[in-house]
mmCIF file with all atom_site columns, C-alpha atoms in Angstrom:
data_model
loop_
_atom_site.group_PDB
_atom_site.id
_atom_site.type_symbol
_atom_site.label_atom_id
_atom_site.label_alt_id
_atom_site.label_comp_id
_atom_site.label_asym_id
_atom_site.label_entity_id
_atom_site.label_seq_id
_atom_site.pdbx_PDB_ins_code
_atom_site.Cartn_x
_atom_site.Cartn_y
_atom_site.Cartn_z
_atom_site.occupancy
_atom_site.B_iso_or_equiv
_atom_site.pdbx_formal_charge
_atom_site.auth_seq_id
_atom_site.auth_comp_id
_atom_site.auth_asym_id
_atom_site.auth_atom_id
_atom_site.pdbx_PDB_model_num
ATOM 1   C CA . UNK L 1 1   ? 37.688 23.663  16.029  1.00 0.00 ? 88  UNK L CA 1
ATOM 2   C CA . UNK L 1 2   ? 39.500 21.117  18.395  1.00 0.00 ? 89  UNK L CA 1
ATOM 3   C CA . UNK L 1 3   ? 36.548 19.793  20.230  1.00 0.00 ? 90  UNK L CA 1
ATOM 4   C CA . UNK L 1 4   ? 34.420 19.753  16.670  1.00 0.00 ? 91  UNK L CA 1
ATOM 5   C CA . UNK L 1 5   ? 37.098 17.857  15.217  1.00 0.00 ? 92  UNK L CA 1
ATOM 6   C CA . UNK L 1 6   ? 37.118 15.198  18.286  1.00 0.00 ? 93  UNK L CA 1
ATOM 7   C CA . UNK L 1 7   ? 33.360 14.688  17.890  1.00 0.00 ? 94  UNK L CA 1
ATOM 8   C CA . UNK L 1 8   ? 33.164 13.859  14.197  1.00 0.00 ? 95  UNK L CA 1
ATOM 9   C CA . UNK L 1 9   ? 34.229 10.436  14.207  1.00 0.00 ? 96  UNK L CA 1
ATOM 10  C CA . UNK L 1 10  ? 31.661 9.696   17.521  1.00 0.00 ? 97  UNK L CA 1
ATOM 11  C CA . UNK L 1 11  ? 28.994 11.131  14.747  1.00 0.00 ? 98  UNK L CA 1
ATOM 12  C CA . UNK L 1 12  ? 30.549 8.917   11.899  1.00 0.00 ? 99  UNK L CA 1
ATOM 13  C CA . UNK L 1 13  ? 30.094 6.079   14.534  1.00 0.00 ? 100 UNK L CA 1
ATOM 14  C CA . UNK L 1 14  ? 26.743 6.524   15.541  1.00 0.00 ? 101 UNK L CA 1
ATOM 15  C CA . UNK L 1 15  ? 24.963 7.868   12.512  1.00 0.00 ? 102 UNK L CA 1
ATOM 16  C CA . UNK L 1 16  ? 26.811 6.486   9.534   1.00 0.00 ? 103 UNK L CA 1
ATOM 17  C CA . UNK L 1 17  ? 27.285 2.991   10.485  1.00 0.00 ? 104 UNK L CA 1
ATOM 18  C CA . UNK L 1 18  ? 23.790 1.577   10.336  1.00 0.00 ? 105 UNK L CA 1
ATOM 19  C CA . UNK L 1 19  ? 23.974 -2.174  8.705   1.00 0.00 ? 106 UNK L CA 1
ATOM 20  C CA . UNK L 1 20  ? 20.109 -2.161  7.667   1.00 0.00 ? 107 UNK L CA 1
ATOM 21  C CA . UNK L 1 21  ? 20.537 0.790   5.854   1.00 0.00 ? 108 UNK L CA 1
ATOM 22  C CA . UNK L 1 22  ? 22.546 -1.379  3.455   1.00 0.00 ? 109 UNK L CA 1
ATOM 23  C CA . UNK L 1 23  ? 20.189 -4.140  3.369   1.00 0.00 ? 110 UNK L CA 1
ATOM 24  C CA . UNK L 1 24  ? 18.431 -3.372  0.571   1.00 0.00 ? 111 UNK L CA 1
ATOM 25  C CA . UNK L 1 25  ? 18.997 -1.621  -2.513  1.00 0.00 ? 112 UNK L CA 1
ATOM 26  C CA . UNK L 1 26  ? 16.412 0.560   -4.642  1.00 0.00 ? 113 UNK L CA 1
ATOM 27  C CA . UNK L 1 27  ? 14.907 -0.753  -7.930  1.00 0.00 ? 114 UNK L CA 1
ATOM 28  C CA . UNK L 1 28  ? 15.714 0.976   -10.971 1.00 0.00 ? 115 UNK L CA 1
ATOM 29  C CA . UNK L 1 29  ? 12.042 0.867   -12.248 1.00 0.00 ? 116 UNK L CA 1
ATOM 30  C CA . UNK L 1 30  ? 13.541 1.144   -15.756 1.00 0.00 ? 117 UNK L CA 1
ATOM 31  C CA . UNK L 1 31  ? 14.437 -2.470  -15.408 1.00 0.00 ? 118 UNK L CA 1
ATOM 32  C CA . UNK L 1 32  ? 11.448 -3.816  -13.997 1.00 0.00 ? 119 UNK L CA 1
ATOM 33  C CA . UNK L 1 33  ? 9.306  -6.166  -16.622 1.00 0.00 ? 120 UNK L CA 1
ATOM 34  C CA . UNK L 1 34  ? 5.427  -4.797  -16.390 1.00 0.00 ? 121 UNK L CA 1
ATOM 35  C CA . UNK L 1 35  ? 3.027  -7.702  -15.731 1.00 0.00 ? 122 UNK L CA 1
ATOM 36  C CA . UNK L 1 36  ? 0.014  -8.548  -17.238 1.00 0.00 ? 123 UNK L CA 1
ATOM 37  C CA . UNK L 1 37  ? -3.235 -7.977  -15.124 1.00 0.00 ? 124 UNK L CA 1
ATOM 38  C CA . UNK L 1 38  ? -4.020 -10.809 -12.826 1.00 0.00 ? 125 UNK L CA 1
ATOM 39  C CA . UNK L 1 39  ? -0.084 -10.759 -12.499 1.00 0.00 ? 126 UNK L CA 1
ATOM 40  C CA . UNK L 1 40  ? 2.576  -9.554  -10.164 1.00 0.00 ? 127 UNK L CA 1
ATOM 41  C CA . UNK L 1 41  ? 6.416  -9.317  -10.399 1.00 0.00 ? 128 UNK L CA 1
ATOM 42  C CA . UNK L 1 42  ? 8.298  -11.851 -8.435  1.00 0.00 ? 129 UNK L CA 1
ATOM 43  C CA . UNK L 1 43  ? 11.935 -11.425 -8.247  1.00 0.00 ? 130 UNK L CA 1
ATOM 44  C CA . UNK L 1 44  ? 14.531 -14.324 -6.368  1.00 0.00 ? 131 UNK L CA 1
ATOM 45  C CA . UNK L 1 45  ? 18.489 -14.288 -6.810  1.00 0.00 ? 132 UNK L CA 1
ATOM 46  C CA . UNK L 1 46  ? 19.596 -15.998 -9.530  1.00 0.00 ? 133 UNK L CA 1
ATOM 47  C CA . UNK L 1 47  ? 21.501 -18.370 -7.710  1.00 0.00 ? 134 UNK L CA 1
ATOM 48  C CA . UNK L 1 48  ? 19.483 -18.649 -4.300  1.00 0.00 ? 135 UNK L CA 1
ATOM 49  C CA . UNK L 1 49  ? 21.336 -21.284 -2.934  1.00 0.00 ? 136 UNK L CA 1
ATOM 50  C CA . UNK L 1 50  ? 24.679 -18.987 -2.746  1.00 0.00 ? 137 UNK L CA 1
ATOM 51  C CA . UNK L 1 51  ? 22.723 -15.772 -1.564  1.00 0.00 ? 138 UNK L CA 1
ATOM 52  C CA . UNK L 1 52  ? 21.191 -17.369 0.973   1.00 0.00 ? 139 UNK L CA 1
ATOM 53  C CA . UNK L 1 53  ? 24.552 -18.827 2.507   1.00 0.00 ? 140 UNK L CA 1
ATOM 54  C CA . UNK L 1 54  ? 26.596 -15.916 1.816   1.00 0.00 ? 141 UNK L CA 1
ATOM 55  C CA . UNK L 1 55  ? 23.791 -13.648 3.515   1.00 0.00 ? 142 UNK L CA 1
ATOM 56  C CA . UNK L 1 56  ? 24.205 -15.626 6.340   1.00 0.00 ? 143 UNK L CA 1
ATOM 57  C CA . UNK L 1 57  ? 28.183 -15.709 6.461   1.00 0.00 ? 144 UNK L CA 1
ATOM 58  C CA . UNK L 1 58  ? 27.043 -11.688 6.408   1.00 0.00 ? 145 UNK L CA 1
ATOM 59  C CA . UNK L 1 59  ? 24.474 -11.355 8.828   1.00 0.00 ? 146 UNK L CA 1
ATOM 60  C CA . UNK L 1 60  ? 27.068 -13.509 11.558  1.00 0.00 ? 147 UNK L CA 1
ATOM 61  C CA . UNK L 1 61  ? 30.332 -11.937 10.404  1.00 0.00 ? 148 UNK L CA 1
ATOM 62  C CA . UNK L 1 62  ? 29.893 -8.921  8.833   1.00 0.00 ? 149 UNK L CA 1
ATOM 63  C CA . UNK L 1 63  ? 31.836 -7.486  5.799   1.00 0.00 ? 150 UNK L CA 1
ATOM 64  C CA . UNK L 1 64  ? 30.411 -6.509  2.614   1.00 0.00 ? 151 UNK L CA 1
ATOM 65  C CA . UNK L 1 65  ? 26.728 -7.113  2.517   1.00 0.00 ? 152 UNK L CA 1
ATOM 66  C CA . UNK L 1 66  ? 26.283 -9.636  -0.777  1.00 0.00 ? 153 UNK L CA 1
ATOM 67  C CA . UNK L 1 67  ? 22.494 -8.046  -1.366  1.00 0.00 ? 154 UNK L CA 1
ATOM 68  C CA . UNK L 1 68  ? 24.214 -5.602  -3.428  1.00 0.00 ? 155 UNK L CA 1
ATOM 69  C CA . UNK L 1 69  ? 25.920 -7.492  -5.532  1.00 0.00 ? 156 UNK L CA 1
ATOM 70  C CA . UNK L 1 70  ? 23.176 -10.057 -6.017  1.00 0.00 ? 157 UNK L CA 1
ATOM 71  C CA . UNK L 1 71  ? 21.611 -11.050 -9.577  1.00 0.00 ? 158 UNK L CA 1
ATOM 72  C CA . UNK L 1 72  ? 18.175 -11.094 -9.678  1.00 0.00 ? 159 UNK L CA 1
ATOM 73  C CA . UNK L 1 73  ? 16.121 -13.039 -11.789 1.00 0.00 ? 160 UNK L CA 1
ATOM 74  C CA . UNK L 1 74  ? 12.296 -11.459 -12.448 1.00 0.00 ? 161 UNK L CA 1
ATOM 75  C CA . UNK L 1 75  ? 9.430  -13.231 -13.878 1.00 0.00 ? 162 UNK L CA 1
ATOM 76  C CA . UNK L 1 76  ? 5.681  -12.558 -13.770 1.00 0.00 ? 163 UNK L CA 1
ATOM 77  C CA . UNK L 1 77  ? 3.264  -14.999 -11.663 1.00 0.00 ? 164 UNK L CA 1
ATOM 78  C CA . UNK L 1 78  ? -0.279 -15.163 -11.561 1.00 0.00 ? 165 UNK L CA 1
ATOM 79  C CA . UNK L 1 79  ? -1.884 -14.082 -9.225  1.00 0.00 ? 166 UNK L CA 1
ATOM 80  C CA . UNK L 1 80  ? -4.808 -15.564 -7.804  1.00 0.00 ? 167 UNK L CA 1
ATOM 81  C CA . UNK L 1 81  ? -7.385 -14.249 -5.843  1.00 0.00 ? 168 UNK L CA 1
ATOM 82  C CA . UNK L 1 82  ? -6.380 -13.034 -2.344  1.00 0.00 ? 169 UNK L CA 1
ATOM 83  C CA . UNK L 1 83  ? -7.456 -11.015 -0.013  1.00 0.00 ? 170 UNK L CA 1
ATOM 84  C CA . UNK L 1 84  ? -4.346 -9.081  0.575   1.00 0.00 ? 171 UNK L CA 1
ATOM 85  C CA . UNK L 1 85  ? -1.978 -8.618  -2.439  1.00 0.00 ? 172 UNK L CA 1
ATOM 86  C CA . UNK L 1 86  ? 1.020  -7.590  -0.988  1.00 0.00 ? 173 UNK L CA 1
ATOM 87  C CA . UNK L 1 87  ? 0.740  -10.429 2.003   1.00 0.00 ? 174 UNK L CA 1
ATOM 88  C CA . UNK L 1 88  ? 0.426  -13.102 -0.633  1.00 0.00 ? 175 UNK L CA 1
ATOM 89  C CA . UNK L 1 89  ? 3.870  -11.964 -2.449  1.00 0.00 ? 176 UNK L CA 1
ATOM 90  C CA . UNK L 1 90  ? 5.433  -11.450 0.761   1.00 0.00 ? 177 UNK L CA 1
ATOM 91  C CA . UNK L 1 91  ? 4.214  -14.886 2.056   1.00 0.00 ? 178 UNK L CA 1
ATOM 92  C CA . UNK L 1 92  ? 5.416  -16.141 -1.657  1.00 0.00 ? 179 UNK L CA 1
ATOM 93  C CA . UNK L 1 93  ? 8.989  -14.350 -1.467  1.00 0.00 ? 180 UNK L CA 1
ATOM 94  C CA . UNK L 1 94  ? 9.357  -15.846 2.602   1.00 0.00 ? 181 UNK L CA 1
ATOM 95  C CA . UNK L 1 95  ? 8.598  -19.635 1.590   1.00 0.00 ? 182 UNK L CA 1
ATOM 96  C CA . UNK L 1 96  ? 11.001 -19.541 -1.548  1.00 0.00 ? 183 UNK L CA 1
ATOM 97  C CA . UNK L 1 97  ? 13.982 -18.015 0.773   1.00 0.00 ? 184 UNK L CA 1
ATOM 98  C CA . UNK L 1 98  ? 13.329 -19.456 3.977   1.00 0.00 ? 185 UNK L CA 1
ATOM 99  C CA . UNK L 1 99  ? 14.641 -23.559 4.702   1.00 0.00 ? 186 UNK L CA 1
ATOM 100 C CA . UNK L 1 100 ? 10.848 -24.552 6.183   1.00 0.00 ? 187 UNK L CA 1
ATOM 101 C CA . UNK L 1 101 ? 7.716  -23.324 3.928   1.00 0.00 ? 188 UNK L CA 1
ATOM 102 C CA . UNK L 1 102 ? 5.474  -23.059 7.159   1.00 0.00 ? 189 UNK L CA 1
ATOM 103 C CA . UNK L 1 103 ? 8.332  -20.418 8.456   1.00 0.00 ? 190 UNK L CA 1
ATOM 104 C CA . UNK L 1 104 ? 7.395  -18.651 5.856   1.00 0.00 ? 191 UNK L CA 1
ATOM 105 C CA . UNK L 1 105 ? 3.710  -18.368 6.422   1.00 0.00 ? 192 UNK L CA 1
ATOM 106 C CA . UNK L 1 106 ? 2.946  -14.396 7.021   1.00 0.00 ? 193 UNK L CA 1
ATOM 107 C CA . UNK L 1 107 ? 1.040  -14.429 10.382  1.00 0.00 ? 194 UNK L CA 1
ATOM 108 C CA . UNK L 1 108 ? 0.432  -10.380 10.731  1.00 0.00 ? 195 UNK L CA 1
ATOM 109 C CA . UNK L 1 109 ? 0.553  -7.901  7.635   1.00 0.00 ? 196 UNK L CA 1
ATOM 110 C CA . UNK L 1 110 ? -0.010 -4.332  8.094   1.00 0.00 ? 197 UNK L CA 1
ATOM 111 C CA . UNK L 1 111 ? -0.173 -1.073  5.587   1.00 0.00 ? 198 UNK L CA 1
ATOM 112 C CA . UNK L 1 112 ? 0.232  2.424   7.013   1.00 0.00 ? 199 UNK L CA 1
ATOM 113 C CA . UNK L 1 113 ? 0.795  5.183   4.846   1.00 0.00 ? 200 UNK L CA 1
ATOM 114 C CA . UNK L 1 114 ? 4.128  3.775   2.452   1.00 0.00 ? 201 UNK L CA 1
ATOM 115 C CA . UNK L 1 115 ? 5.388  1.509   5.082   1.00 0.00 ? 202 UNK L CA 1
ATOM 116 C CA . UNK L 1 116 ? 4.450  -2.695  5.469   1.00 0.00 ? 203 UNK L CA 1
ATOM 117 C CA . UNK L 1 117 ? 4.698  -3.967  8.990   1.00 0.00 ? 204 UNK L CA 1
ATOM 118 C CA . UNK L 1 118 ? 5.014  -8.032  8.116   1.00 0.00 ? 205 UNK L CA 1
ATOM 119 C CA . UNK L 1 119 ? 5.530  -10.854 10.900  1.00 0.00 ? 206 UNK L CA 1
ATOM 120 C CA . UNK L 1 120 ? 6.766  -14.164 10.020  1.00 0.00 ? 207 UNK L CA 1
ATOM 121 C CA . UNK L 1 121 ? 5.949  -17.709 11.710  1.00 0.00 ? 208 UNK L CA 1
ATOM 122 C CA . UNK L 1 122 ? 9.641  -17.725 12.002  1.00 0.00 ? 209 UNK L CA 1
ATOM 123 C CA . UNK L 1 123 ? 9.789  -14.792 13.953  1.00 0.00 ? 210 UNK L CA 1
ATOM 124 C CA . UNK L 1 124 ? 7.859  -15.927 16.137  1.00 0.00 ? 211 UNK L CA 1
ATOM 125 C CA . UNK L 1 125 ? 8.617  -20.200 16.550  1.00 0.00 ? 212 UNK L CA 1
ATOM 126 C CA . UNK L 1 126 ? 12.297 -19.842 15.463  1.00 0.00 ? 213 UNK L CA 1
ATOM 127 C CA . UNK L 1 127 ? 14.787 -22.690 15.828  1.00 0.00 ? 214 UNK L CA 1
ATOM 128 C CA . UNK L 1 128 ? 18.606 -22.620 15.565  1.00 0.00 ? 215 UNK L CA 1
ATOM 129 C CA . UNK L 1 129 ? 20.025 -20.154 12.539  1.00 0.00 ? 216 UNK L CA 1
ATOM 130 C CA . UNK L 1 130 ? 16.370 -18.399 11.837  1.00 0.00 ? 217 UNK L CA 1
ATOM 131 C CA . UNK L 1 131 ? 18.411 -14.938 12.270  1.00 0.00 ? 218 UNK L CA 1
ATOM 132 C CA . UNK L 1 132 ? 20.592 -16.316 9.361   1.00 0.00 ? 219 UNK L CA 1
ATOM 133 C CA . UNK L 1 133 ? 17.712 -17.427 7.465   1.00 0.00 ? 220 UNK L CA 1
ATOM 134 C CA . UNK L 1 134 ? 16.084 -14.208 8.272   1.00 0.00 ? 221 UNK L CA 1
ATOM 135 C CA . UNK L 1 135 ? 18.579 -12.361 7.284   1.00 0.00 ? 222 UNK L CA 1
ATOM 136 C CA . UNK L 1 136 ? 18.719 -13.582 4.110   1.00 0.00 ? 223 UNK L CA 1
ATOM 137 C CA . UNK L 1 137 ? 14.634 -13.533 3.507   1.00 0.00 ? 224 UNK L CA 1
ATOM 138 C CA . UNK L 1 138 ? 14.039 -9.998  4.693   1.00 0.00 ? 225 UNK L CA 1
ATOM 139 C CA . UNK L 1 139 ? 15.910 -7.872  1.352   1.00 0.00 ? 226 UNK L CA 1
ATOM 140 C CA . UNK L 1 140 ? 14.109 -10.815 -1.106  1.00 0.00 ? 227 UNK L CA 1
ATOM 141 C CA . UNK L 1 141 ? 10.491 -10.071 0.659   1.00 0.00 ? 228 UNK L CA 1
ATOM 142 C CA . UNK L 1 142 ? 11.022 -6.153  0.946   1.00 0.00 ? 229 UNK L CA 1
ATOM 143 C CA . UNK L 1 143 ? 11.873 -6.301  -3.132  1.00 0.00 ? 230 UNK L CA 1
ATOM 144 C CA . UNK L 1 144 ? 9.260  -8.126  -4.094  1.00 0.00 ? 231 UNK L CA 1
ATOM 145 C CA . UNK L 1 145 ? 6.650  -5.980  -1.919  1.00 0.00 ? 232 UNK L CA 1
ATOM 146 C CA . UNK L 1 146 ? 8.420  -2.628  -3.816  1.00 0.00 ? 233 UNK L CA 1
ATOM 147 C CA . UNK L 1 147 ? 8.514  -4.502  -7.166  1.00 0.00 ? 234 UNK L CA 1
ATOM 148 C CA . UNK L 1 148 ? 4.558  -4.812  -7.073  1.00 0.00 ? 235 UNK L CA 1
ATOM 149 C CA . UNK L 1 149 ? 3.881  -1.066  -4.931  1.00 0.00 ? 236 UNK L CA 1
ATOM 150 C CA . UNK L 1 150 ? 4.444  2.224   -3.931  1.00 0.00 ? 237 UNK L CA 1
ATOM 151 C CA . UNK L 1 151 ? 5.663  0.763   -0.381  1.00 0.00 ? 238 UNK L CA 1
ATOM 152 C CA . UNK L 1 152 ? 8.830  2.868   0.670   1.00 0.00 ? 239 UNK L CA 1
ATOM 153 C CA . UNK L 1 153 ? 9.506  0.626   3.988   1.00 0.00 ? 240 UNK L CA 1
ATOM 154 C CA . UNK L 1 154 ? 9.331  -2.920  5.269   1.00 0.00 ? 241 UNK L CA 1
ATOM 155 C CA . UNK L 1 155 ? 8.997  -3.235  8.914   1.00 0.00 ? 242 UNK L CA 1
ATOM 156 C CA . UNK L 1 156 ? 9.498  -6.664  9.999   1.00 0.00 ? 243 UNK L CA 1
ATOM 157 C CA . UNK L 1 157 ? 7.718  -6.576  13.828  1.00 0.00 ? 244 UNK L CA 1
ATOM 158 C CA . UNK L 1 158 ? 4.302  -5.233  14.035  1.00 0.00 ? 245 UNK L CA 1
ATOM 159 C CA . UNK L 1 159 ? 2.981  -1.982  13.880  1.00 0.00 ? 246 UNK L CA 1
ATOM 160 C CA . UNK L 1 160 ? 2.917  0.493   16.823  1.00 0.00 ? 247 UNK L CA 1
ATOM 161 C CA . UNK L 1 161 ? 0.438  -0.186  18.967  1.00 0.00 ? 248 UNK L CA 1
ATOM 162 C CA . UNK L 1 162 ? -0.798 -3.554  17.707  1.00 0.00 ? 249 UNK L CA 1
ATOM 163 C CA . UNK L 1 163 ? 0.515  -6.601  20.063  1.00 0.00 ? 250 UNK L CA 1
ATOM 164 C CA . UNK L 1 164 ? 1.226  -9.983  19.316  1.00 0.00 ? 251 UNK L CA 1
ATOM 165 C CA . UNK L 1 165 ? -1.482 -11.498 18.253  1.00 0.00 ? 252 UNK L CA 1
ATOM 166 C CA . UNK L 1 166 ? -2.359 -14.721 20.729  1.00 0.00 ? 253 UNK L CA 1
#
């Protein structure tokens, strides 16, 4: 009972702390507006100027993670004709969160099974405070890929056994 006892918190610590399990919250599909065809939903905090610096304050100091608290404001966009649906509203969701549009240009998009492998130009020609900006981007993109999908997960990297692409 002792050594059981002694072990719990080490389990707390390694498999109950994970801060991107937190970094997104589910949709209540009850409150999402239905689109017209030729439409998709597109969702951005209500006041994106204060998520994006308190996401940052987050992702460098930690504490409670502001996602969760954020209002969302939804509308429906047309959508124009593009060879990848889902790229084009993550590309969309990157350029309205992120400080430089061409960051937010999607350079590798993937679908396997219900999960979206999605690489950013700012992932891969950063500057000074892209993890911030990141940070705050990533929940806004993975909502707006789940607002218009059945996608479960967001990977941002690529997908196993694809490489950088030179």
């Amino acid at each position: 009972m002792k050594k059981t006892t002694l072990l719990l918190p080490l389990a707390f610590l390694l498999f109950g702390c994970d801060a991107q399990t937190s970094a997104t919250k589910a949709i209540d599909a009850s409150t999402v507006e239905l689109c017209s065809q030729g439409e998709y939903a597109y969702s951005l905090p209500v006041d994106l100027g204060k998520y994006t610096h308190a996401m940052a304050l987050f992702s460098q100091e930690g504490g409670d993670n502001p996602y969760a608290t954020t209002k969302f404001k939804q509308t429906c966009q047309p959508l124009p004709q593009v060879e990848d649906k889902l790229a084009y509203i993550a590309e969309q969701s990157a350029q309205a969160t992120l400080p430089y549009p061409e960051a937010g240009k999607v350079l590798y998009f993937k679908q396997v099974d219900d999960t979206t492998y999605v690489v950013l130009a700012a992932q891969e020609d950063g500057w000074a405070g892209v993890s911030a900006a990141m940070a705050a981007a990533k929940p806004v993109i993975t909502r707006n890929i789940q607002l218009n999908s059945s996608i479960q997960h967001v990977t941002f990297g690529y997908a196993p056994g694809d490489e950088k692409q030179s």
